[in-house]
PDB file of C-alpha atoms in Angstrom:
ATOM      1  CA  SER A   1      21.041  91.182  14.362  1.00  0.00           C
ATOM      2  CA  ILE A   2      22.243  91.242  17.698  1.00  0.00           C
ATOM      3  CA  SER A   3      25.432  89.845  17.070  1.00  0.00           C
ATOM      4  CA  SER A   4      26.567  92.264  14.747  1.00  0.00           C
ATOM      5  CA  SER A   5      25.708  95.084  16.962  1.00  0.00           C
ATOM      6  CA  ALA A   6      27.172  93.354  19.341  1.00  0.00           C
ATOM      7  CA  ALA A   7      30.181  93.503  17.666  1.00  0.00           C
ATOM      8  CA  SER A   8      30.547  96.653  16.061  1.00  0.00           C
ATOM      9  CA  GLU A   9      30.027  97.679  19.954  1.00  0.00           C
ATOM     10  CA  SER A  10      32.974  95.384  21.552  1.00  0.00           C
ATOM     11  CA  ASP A  11      35.191  97.584  18.216  1.00  0.00           C
ATOM     12  CA  ALA A  12      33.582 100.654  19.234  1.00  0.00           C
ATOM     13  CA  GLU A  13      35.262 100.515  22.642  1.00  0.00           C
ATOM     14  CA  GLU A  14      38.237  98.057  21.095  1.00  0.00           C
ATOM     15  CA  LEU A  15      37.998 101.709  18.716  1.00  0.00           C
ATOM     16  CA  GLN A  16      38.356 103.376  22.063  1.00  0.00           C
ATOM     17  CA  LYS A  17      40.784 101.529  24.585  1.00  0.00           C
ATOM     18  CA  GLU A  18      43.322 102.116  21.304  1.00  0.00           C
ATOM     19  CA  GLN A  19      43.279 106.011  21.295  1.00  0.00           C
ATOM     20  CA  HIS A  20      43.724 105.879  25.518  1.00  0.00           C
ATOM     21  CA  ALA A  21      46.732 103.698  25.330  1.00  0.00           C
ATOM     22  CA  ARG A  22      47.829 105.959  21.815  1.00  0.00           C
ATOM     23  CA  SER A  23      47.040 109.503  22.824  1.00  0.00           C
ATOM     24  CA  VAL A  24      48.870 107.919  26.574  1.00  0.00           C
ATOM     25  CA  LEU A  25      51.571 107.144  24.925  1.00  0.00           C
ATOM     26  CA  ARG A  26      52.312 109.389  22.764  1.00  0.00           C
ATOM     27  CA  GLU A  27      51.005 113.089  25.220  1.00  0.00           C
ATOM     28  CA  ARG A  28      54.160 110.732  27.959  1.00  0.00           C
ATOM     29  CA  PHE A  29      56.885 110.662  25.176  1.00  0.00           C
ATOM     30  CA  LEU A  30      55.849 114.522  24.098  1.00  0.00           C
ATOM     31  CA  ARG A  31      56.252 115.857  27.190  1.00  0.00           C
ATOM     32  CA  CYS A  32      60.148 113.518  27.344  1.00  0.00           C
ATOM     33  CA  LEU A  33      60.866 115.834  24.586  1.00  0.00           C
ATOM     34  CA  LEU A  34      60.065 118.515  25.829  1.00  0.00           C
ATOM     35  CA  ALA A  35      62.334 118.593  29.290  1.00  0.00           C
ATOM     36  CA  ALA A  36      64.947 117.568  26.683  1.00  0.00           C
ATOM     37  CA  THR A  37      64.823 120.391  26.103  1.00  0.00           C
ATOM     38  CA  ASN A  38      68.344 121.999  26.404  1.00  0.00           C
ATOM     39  CA  LYS A  39      69.980 119.836  28.073  1.00  0.00           C
ATOM     40  CA  LYS A  40      73.069 117.565  27.583  1.00  0.00           C
ATOM     41  CA  VAL A  41      72.023 114.522  25.649  1.00  0.00           C
ATOM     42  CA  ARG A  42      74.718 112.031  24.863  1.00  0.00           C
ATOM     43  CA  PHE A  43      73.810 110.177  21.554  1.00  0.00           C
ATOM     44  CA  HIS A  44      74.889 106.623  20.883  1.00  0.00           C
ATOM     45  CA  MET A  45      74.917 105.951  17.345  1.00  0.00           C
ATOM     46  CA  HIS A  46      74.775 103.156  14.903  1.00  0.00           C
ATOM     47  CA  GLU A  47      78.720 102.002  13.373  1.00  0.00           C
ATOM     48  CA  ASN A  48      79.896 102.623  17.368  1.00  0.00           C
ATOM     49  CA  VAL A  49      79.961 106.383  17.209  1.00  0.00           C
ATOM     50  CA  ASN A  50      78.732 108.376  20.626  1.00  0.00           C
ATOM     51  CA  VAL A  51      78.895 112.211  20.664  1.00  0.00           C
ATOM     52  CA  GLU A  52      76.913 114.684  22.561  1.00  0.00           C
ATOM     53  CA  ALA A  53      75.040 117.846  21.736  1.00  0.00           C
ATOM     54  CA  THR A  54      72.845 120.051  23.942  1.00  0.00           C
ATOM     55  CA  PHE A  55      69.415 119.025  22.538  1.00  0.00           C
ATOM     56  CA  ARG A  56      66.996 121.900  20.781  1.00  0.00           C
ATOM     57  CA  THR A  57      63.701 119.787  19.596  1.00  0.00           C
ATOM     58  CA  SER A  58      62.630 116.774  17.719  1.00  0.00           C
ATOM     59  CA  ASP A  59      60.051 116.974  14.554  1.00  0.00           C
ATOM     60  CA  ILE A  60      56.514 115.467  14.981  1.00  0.00           C
ATOM     61  CA  ASP A  61      57.446 112.835  13.496  1.00  0.00           C
ATOM     62  CA  VAL A  62      60.935 111.408  14.974  1.00  0.00           C
ATOM     63  CA  LEU A  63      62.861 112.593  12.414  1.00  0.00           C
ATOM     64  CA  ASN A  64      65.079 114.316  13.031  1.00  0.00           C
ATOM     65  CA  PHE A  65      66.424 115.355  16.382  1.00  0.00           C
ATOM     66  CA  GLN A  66      67.797 119.672  15.992  1.00  0.00           C
ATOM     67  CA  VAL A  67      70.455 120.546  18.350  1.00  0.00           C
ATOM     68  CA  SER A  68      73.500 122.731  19.301  1.00  0.00           C
ATOM     69  CA  ASP A  69      77.026 122.819  20.117  1.00  0.00           C
ATOM     70  CA  LEU A  70      77.604 119.056  18.747  1.00  0.00           C
ATOM     71  CA  HIS A  71      80.185 117.323  20.095  1.00  0.00           C
ATOM     72  CA  THR A  72      81.710 115.889  17.261  1.00  0.00           C
ATOM     73  CA  PRO A  73      85.552 113.398  16.898  1.00  0.00           C
ATOM     74  CA  ILE A  74      86.220 116.570  14.744  1.00  0.00           C
ATOM     75  CA  GLY A  75      85.269 119.253  16.774  1.00  0.00           C
ATOM     76  CA  VAL A  76      82.216 121.820  17.153  1.00  0.00           C
ATOM     77  CA  GLN A  77      79.232 122.375  15.521  1.00  0.00           C
ATOM     78  CA  LYS A  78      77.529 125.305  16.391  1.00  0.00           C
ATOM     79  CA  GLU A  79      74.067 123.500  15.287  1.00  0.00           C
ATOM     80  CA  ALA A  80      72.996 120.782  13.680  1.00  0.00           C
ATOM     81  CA  LEU A  81      70.332 117.730  12.266  1.00  0.00           C
ATOM     82  CA  ILE A  82      70.694 114.663  13.610  1.00  0.00           C
ATOM     83  CA  ARG A  83      68.567 111.232  12.167  1.00  0.00           C
ATOM     84  CA  CYS A  84      67.115 109.703  14.375  1.00  0.00           C
ATOM     85  CA  GLN A  85      67.956 106.840  12.068  1.00  0.00           C
ATOM     86  CA  ASP A  86      71.920 107.186  12.740  1.00  0.00           C
ATOM     87  CA  VAL A  87      70.221 107.055  16.511  1.00  0.00           C
ATOM     88  CA  ILE A  88      70.715 103.732  18.992  1.00  0.00           C
ATOM     89  CA  SER A  89      69.812 105.483  21.684  1.00  0.00           C
ATOM     90  CA  PHE A  90      70.736 108.713  23.725  1.00  0.00           C
ATOM     91  CA  THR A  91      69.781 109.220  27.686  1.00  0.00           C
ATOM     92  CA  PHE A  92      70.210 112.471  29.567  1.00  0.00           C
ATOM     93  CA  ASP A  93      70.378 113.631  33.076  1.00  0.00           C
ATOM     94  CA  MET A  94      66.815 115.220  34.756  1.00  0.00           C
TER      95      MET A  94
ATOM     96  CA  SER B   1      46.749 125.086 -10.650  1.00  0.00           C
ATOM     97  CA  SER B   2      45.114 122.971 -14.102  1.00  0.00           C
ATOM     98  CA  ARG B   3      42.211 122.213 -11.469  1.00  0.00           C
ATOM     99  CA  SER B   4      38.420 123.007 -14.116  1.00  0.00           C
ATOM    100  CA  SER B   5      36.817 126.690 -11.631  1.00  0.00           C
ATOM    101  CA  THR B   6      33.512 123.946 -11.750  1.00  0.00           C
ATOM    102  CA  ALA B   7      35.829 121.260  -9.657  1.00  0.00           C
ATOM    103  CA  PRO B   8      34.894 121.410  -6.365  1.00  0.00           C
ATOM    104  CA  PRO B   9      37.004 123.375  -3.613  1.00  0.00           C
ATOM    105  CA  SER B  10      40.139 121.173  -2.197  1.00  0.00           C
ATOM    106  CA  GLU B  11      40.052 120.143   1.154  1.00  0.00           C
ATOM    107  CA  ARG B  12      41.238 121.946   3.909  1.00  0.00           C
ATOM    108  CA  PRO B  13      44.771 120.350   4.785  1.00  0.00           C
ATOM    109  CA  GLY B  14      44.077 121.188   8.556  1.00  0.00           C
ATOM    110  CA  GLU B  15      40.608 119.304   8.248  1.00  0.00           C
ATOM    111  CA  ARG B  16      42.397 116.354   6.763  1.00  0.00           C
ATOM    112  CA  ARG B  17      44.938 116.228  10.074  1.00  0.00           C
ATOM    113  CA  ALA B  18      42.618 117.116  12.126  1.00  0.00           C
ATOM    114  CA  ALA B  19      39.899 113.987  11.248  1.00  0.00           C
ATOM    115  CA  GLU B  20      43.397 111.710  11.265  1.00  0.00           C
ATOM    116  CA  MET B  21      43.928 112.714  14.344  1.00  0.00           C
ATOM    117  CA  LYS B  22      40.527 111.548  16.168  1.00  0.00           C
ATOM    118  CA  LYS B  23      40.569 108.756  13.753  1.00  0.00           C
ATOM    119  CA  LEU B  24      44.295 108.176  16.243  1.00  0.00           C
ATOM    120  CA  TYR B  25      43.912 109.562  19.764  1.00  0.00           C
ATOM    121  CA  GLY B  26      40.240 110.070  19.987  1.00  0.00           C
ATOM    122  CA  ARG B  27      39.147 112.483  22.591  1.00  0.00           C
ATOM    123  CA  ASP B  28      42.293 114.031  23.791  1.00  0.00           C
ATOM    124  CA  ALA B  29      43.005 115.014  19.640  1.00  0.00           C
ATOM    125  CA  ALA B  30      42.404 118.098  19.810  1.00  0.00           C
ATOM    126  CA  LYS B  31      45.526 117.833  22.602  1.00  0.00           C
ATOM    127  CA  ILE B  32      48.032 116.166  21.010  1.00  0.00           C
ATOM    128  CA  LEU B  33      47.676 117.884  17.938  1.00  0.00           C
ATOM    129  CA  ALA B  34      48.402 121.545  20.045  1.00  0.00           C
ATOM    130  CA  MET B  35      51.141 119.976  21.591  1.00  0.00           C
ATOM    131  CA  GLU B  36      53.517 118.359  18.130  1.00  0.00           C
ATOM    132  CA  ALA B  37      51.601 122.574  16.734  1.00  0.00           C
ATOM    133  CA  ALA B  38      53.638 123.664  19.291  1.00  0.00           C
ATOM    134  CA  MET B  39      56.535 121.201  19.064  1.00  0.00           C
ATOM    135  CA  GLN B  40      57.185 121.285  14.848  1.00  0.00           C
ATOM    136  CA  LEU B  41      56.685 125.548  15.535  1.00  0.00           C
ATOM    137  CA  THR B  42      59.003 125.080  16.960  1.00  0.00           C
ATOM    138  CA  PHE B  43      61.425 122.766  15.538  1.00  0.00           C
ATOM    139  CA  ASP B  44      60.029 124.489  11.819  1.00  0.00           C
ATOM    140  CA  ARG B  45      61.460 128.818  13.735  1.00  0.00           C
ATOM    141  CA  ASN B  46      65.060 127.345  14.490  1.00  0.00           C
ATOM    142  CA  CYS B  47      65.704 124.893  11.391  1.00  0.00           C
ATOM    143  CA  ASP B  48      64.717 128.357   9.506  1.00  0.00           C
ATOM    144  CA  LEU B  49      66.683 130.812  11.762  1.00  0.00           C
ATOM    145  CA  LYS B  50      70.310 128.763  12.421  1.00  0.00           C
ATOM    146  CA  GLN B  51      70.218 126.766   9.558  1.00  0.00           C
ATOM    147  CA  PRO B  52      71.386 122.695  11.092  1.00  0.00           C
ATOM    148  CA  LYS B  53      73.143 120.877   8.406  1.00  0.00           C
ATOM    149  CA  TYR B  54      73.434 117.158   8.979  1.00  0.00           C
ATOM    150  CA  TRP B  55      75.199 115.751  10.704  1.00  0.00           C
ATOM    151  CA  PRO B  56      76.750 112.852   9.475  1.00  0.00           C
ATOM    152  CA  VAL B  57      77.084 114.388   6.752  1.00  0.00           C
ATOM    153  CA  ILE B  58      76.449 110.951   5.059  1.00  0.00           C
ATOM    154  CA  PRO B  59      73.441 108.516   6.682  1.00  0.00           C
ATOM    155  CA  LEU B  60      75.141 105.974   8.952  1.00  0.00           C
ATOM    156  CA  LYS B  61      72.310 104.205   7.896  1.00  0.00           C
ATOM    157  CA  LEU B  62      71.050 103.648   4.913  1.00  0.00           C
TER     158      LEU B  62
ATOM    159  CA  MET C   1      60.322  86.942  22.036  1.00  0.00           C
ATOM    160  CA  GLN C   2      61.076  87.825  18.525  1.00  0.00           C
ATOM    161  CA  CYS C   3      58.313  89.741  17.847  1.00  0.00           C
ATOM    162  CA  ASN C   4      58.287  93.306  15.616  1.00  0.00           C
ATOM    163  CA  TRP C   5      58.559  96.053  17.991  1.00  0.00           C
ATOM    164  CA  LEU C   6      57.658  98.509  15.389  1.00  0.00           C
ATOM    165  CA  LEU C   7      54.548  96.939  14.621  1.00  0.00           C
ATOM    166  CA  SER C   8      53.328  96.314  17.750  1.00  0.00           C
ATOM    167  CA  GLY C   9      51.021  98.853  18.392  1.00  0.00           C
ATOM    168  CA  PRO C  10      49.029 100.932  21.278  1.00  0.00           C
ATOM    169  CA  LEU C  11      47.191  98.027  23.234  1.00  0.00           C
ATOM    170  CA  HIS C  12      50.203  96.008  23.098  1.00  0.00           C
ATOM    171  CA  TRP C  13      53.465  99.224  23.820  1.00  0.00           C
ATOM    172  CA  PHE C  14      51.267 100.176  26.928  1.00  0.00           C
ATOM    173  CA  ARG C  15      50.956  96.785  28.729  1.00  0.00           C
ATOM    174  CA  PHE C  16      54.020  97.000  29.569  1.00  0.00           C
ATOM    175  CA  VAL C  17      54.582 100.909  31.039  1.00  0.00           C
ATOM    176  CA  ASP C  18      55.312 101.466  34.435  1.00  0.00           C
ATOM    177  CA  LYS C  19      56.778  98.367  34.752  1.00  0.00           C
ATOM    178  CA  GLN C  20      61.066  97.460  35.078  1.00  0.00           C
ATOM    179  CA  VAL C  21      62.104  96.170  32.023  1.00  0.00           C
ATOM    180  CA  ARG C  22      65.035  95.347  30.102  1.00  0.00           C
ATOM    181  CA  VAL C  23      65.257  96.574  26.540  1.00  0.00           C
ATOM    182  CA  LYS C  24      67.733  95.022  24.240  1.00  0.00           C
ATOM    183  CA  ALA C  25      68.287  96.921  20.875  1.00  0.00           C
ATOM    184  CA  GLY C  26      70.782  97.638  18.436  1.00  0.00           C
ATOM    185  CA  LYS C  27      73.385  94.531  18.174  1.00  0.00           C
ATOM    186  CA  ASP C  28      73.774  93.603  21.075  1.00  0.00           C
ATOM    187  CA  GLU C  29      72.717  96.268  23.946  1.00  0.00           C
ATOM    188  CA  GLU C  30      70.647  95.791  27.163  1.00  0.00           C
ATOM    189  CA  HIS C  31      68.316  98.895  28.925  1.00  0.00           C
ATOM    190  CA  LEU C  32      67.617  98.268  32.123  1.00  0.00           C
ATOM    191  CA  GLY C  33      64.339 100.980  33.832  1.00  0.00           C
ATOM    192  CA  TRP C  34      61.726 101.849  34.447  1.00  0.00           C
ATOM    193  CA  LEU C  35      59.199 101.756  31.283  1.00  0.00           C
ATOM    194  CA  LEU C  36      57.767 105.364  31.746  1.00  0.00           C
ATOM    195  CA  THR C  37      56.632 105.818  27.748  1.00  0.00           C
ATOM    196  CA  VAL C  38      56.869 103.715  24.155  1.00  0.00           C
ATOM    197  CA  ASP C  39      55.720 106.500  21.116  1.00  0.00           C
ATOM    198  CA  PRO C  40      53.440 105.449  19.495  1.00  0.00           C
ATOM    199  CA  VAL C  41      54.697 107.601  16.633  1.00  0.00           C
ATOM    200  CA  SER C  42      58.002 106.545  15.872  1.00  0.00           C
ATOM    201  CA  ALA C  43      57.331 102.695  18.647  1.00  0.00           C
ATOM    202  CA  SER C  44      60.958 105.022  20.778  1.00  0.00           C
ATOM    203  CA  VAL C  45      61.251 103.283  24.284  1.00  0.00           C
ATOM    204  CA  VAL C  46      61.827 105.898  27.694  1.00  0.00           C
ATOM    205  CA  LEU C  47      63.745 103.468  30.437  1.00  0.00           C
ATOM    206  CA  LEU C  48      64.644 106.228  33.846  1.00  0.00           C
ATOM    207  CA  ASN C  49      66.337 104.986  36.210  1.00  0.00           C
ATOM    208  CA  PHE C  50      65.655 106.870  39.879  1.00  0.00           C
ATOM    209  CA  ARG C  51      69.201 108.285  41.474  1.00  0.00           C
ATOM    210  CA  GLU C  52      69.504 109.175  45.358  1.00  0.00           C
ATOM    211  CA  ASP C  53      68.908 112.986  43.728  1.00  0.00           C
ATOM    212  CA  ALA C  54      68.603 112.614  39.938  1.00  0.00           C
ATOM    213  CA  ALA C  55      66.846 109.790  37.467  1.00  0.00           C
ATOM    214  CA  LEU C  56      68.502 109.098  34.019  1.00  0.00           C
ATOM    215  CA  VAL C  57      66.892 109.617  31.206  1.00  0.00           C
ATOM    216  CA  HIS C  58      67.012 106.343  28.139  1.00  0.00           C
ATOM    217  CA  VAL C  59      65.416 107.308  25.380  1.00  0.00           C
ATOM    218  CA  VAL C  60      65.601 103.661  22.615  1.00  0.00           C
ATOM    219  CA  VAL C  61      64.894 104.631  18.976  1.00  0.00           C
ATOM    220  CA  GLY C  62      62.289 103.134  17.848  1.00  0.00           C
ATOM    221  CA  HIS C  63      64.018 101.356  14.773  1.00  0.00           C
ATOM    222  CA  SER C  64      66.882 100.080  17.367  1.00  0.00           C
ATOM    223  CA  VAL C  65      64.358  97.771  19.712  1.00  0.00           C
ATOM    224  CA  LYS C  66      65.043  94.421  19.694  1.00  0.00           C
ATOM    225  CA  ASN C  67      62.236  92.829  22.398  1.00  0.00           C
ATOM    226  CA  VAL C  68      61.066  94.205  25.619  1.00  0.00           C
ATOM    227  CA  GLU C  69      61.083  91.984  28.885  1.00  0.00           C
ATOM    228  CA  VAL C  70      59.137  92.780  32.207  1.00  0.00           C
ATOM    229  CA  LEU C  71      61.361  92.296  35.000  1.00  0.00           C
ATOM    230  CA  GLN C  72      58.989  93.717  37.878  1.00  0.00           C
ATOM    231  CA  GLU C  73      55.333  95.537  38.442  1.00  0.00           C
ATOM    232  CA  PRO C  74      55.472  98.540  39.766  1.00  0.00           C
ATOM    233  CA  ASP C  75      54.637  99.917  43.806  1.00  0.00           C
ATOM    234  CA  PRO C  76      51.981 102.177  43.278  1.00  0.00           C
ATOM    235  CA  GLU C  77      54.092 104.676  44.687  1.00  0.00           C
ATOM    236  CA  MET C  78      56.574 104.461  42.134  1.00  0.00           C
ATOM    237  CA  THR C  79      53.964 104.619  38.984  1.00  0.00           C
ATOM    238  CA  GLU C  80      52.524 108.015  40.757  1.00  0.00           C
ATOM    239  CA  ARG C  81      56.327 109.557  40.912  1.00  0.00           C
ATOM    240  CA  LEU C  82      57.099 107.796  36.124  1.00  0.00           C
ATOM    241  CA  ARG C  83      52.901 109.699  36.096  1.00  0.00           C
ATOM    242  CA  SER C  84      53.897 112.740  37.551  1.00  0.00           C
ATOM    243  CA  PHE C  85      57.422 112.208  35.828  1.00  0.00           C
ATOM    244  CA  PHE C  86      57.900 114.876  33.008  1.00  0.00           C
ATOM    245  CA  LEU C  87      54.336 116.975  34.081  1.00  0.00           C
ATOM    246  CA  PRO C  88      55.172 120.673  34.635  1.00  0.00           C
ATOM    247  CA  LEU C  89      55.104 121.235  37.443  1.00  0.00           C
ATOM    248  CA  THR C  90      57.396 124.754  37.744  1.00  0.00           C
ATOM    249  CA  THR C  91      58.812 125.888  33.742  1.00  0.00           C
ATOM    250  CA  PRO C  92      55.688 126.771  31.183  1.00  0.00           C
ATOM    251  CA  ILE C  93      56.727 124.456  28.659  1.00  0.00           C
ATOM    252  CA  LEU C  94      55.786 126.694  25.105  1.00  0.00           C
ATOM    253  CA  ASP C  95      57.380 129.830  24.211  1.00  0.00           C
ATOM    254  CA  PRO C  96      56.096 133.159  25.393  1.00  0.00           C
TER     255      PRO C  96
END
């Protein structure tokens, strides 16, 4: 019927809009992570834990941040993984 | 593997991933897939080379 | 408005792009900044704050985001500044 084909057309349009939004958002985010590479990053974590490290990279599912020279309260850990679930936010300068 | 020799060949994981990406990102799928592949490769390679350990050892938030 | 940020979806997140926002996160945190993007995988929010000759980038991870509120629309100059902010200019993206 006409109405159902019109509906499926607008569905397709809606899907394209969503795909476009998703890819713009994702590309901007991936570029942001790439820009953070080798930068000093400050992690603000749960339980009021704040640490600094040199950002290296993240897995694409954003579950883990891989960092170097992590300044923990009890010393420097040369290489570390920080769980995303432990983090509230992180900052760096550009 | 217990798969019998008459079973159809299993789908290649790369193909399934590409199809999923196409559904999510439409015409930009290839670009996003390439960016993600490069980043994941860096992550995997760094983890292999540097053997980073989780900090803190126990998650702060379960 | 207390909605589930993690499940909002790309079209909802996209509405905040390039706008100045207030993000409520964690127990009682607030962050202001220009919203560069929301990662559609983790729902993490990227905020920018510009200083004289630098910018502070603030990433609030998705599971900590409680609420996002628009404070101000961007002018065309700000839109362009945000669009080109992380584009590679001189540094290559990929390792050789």
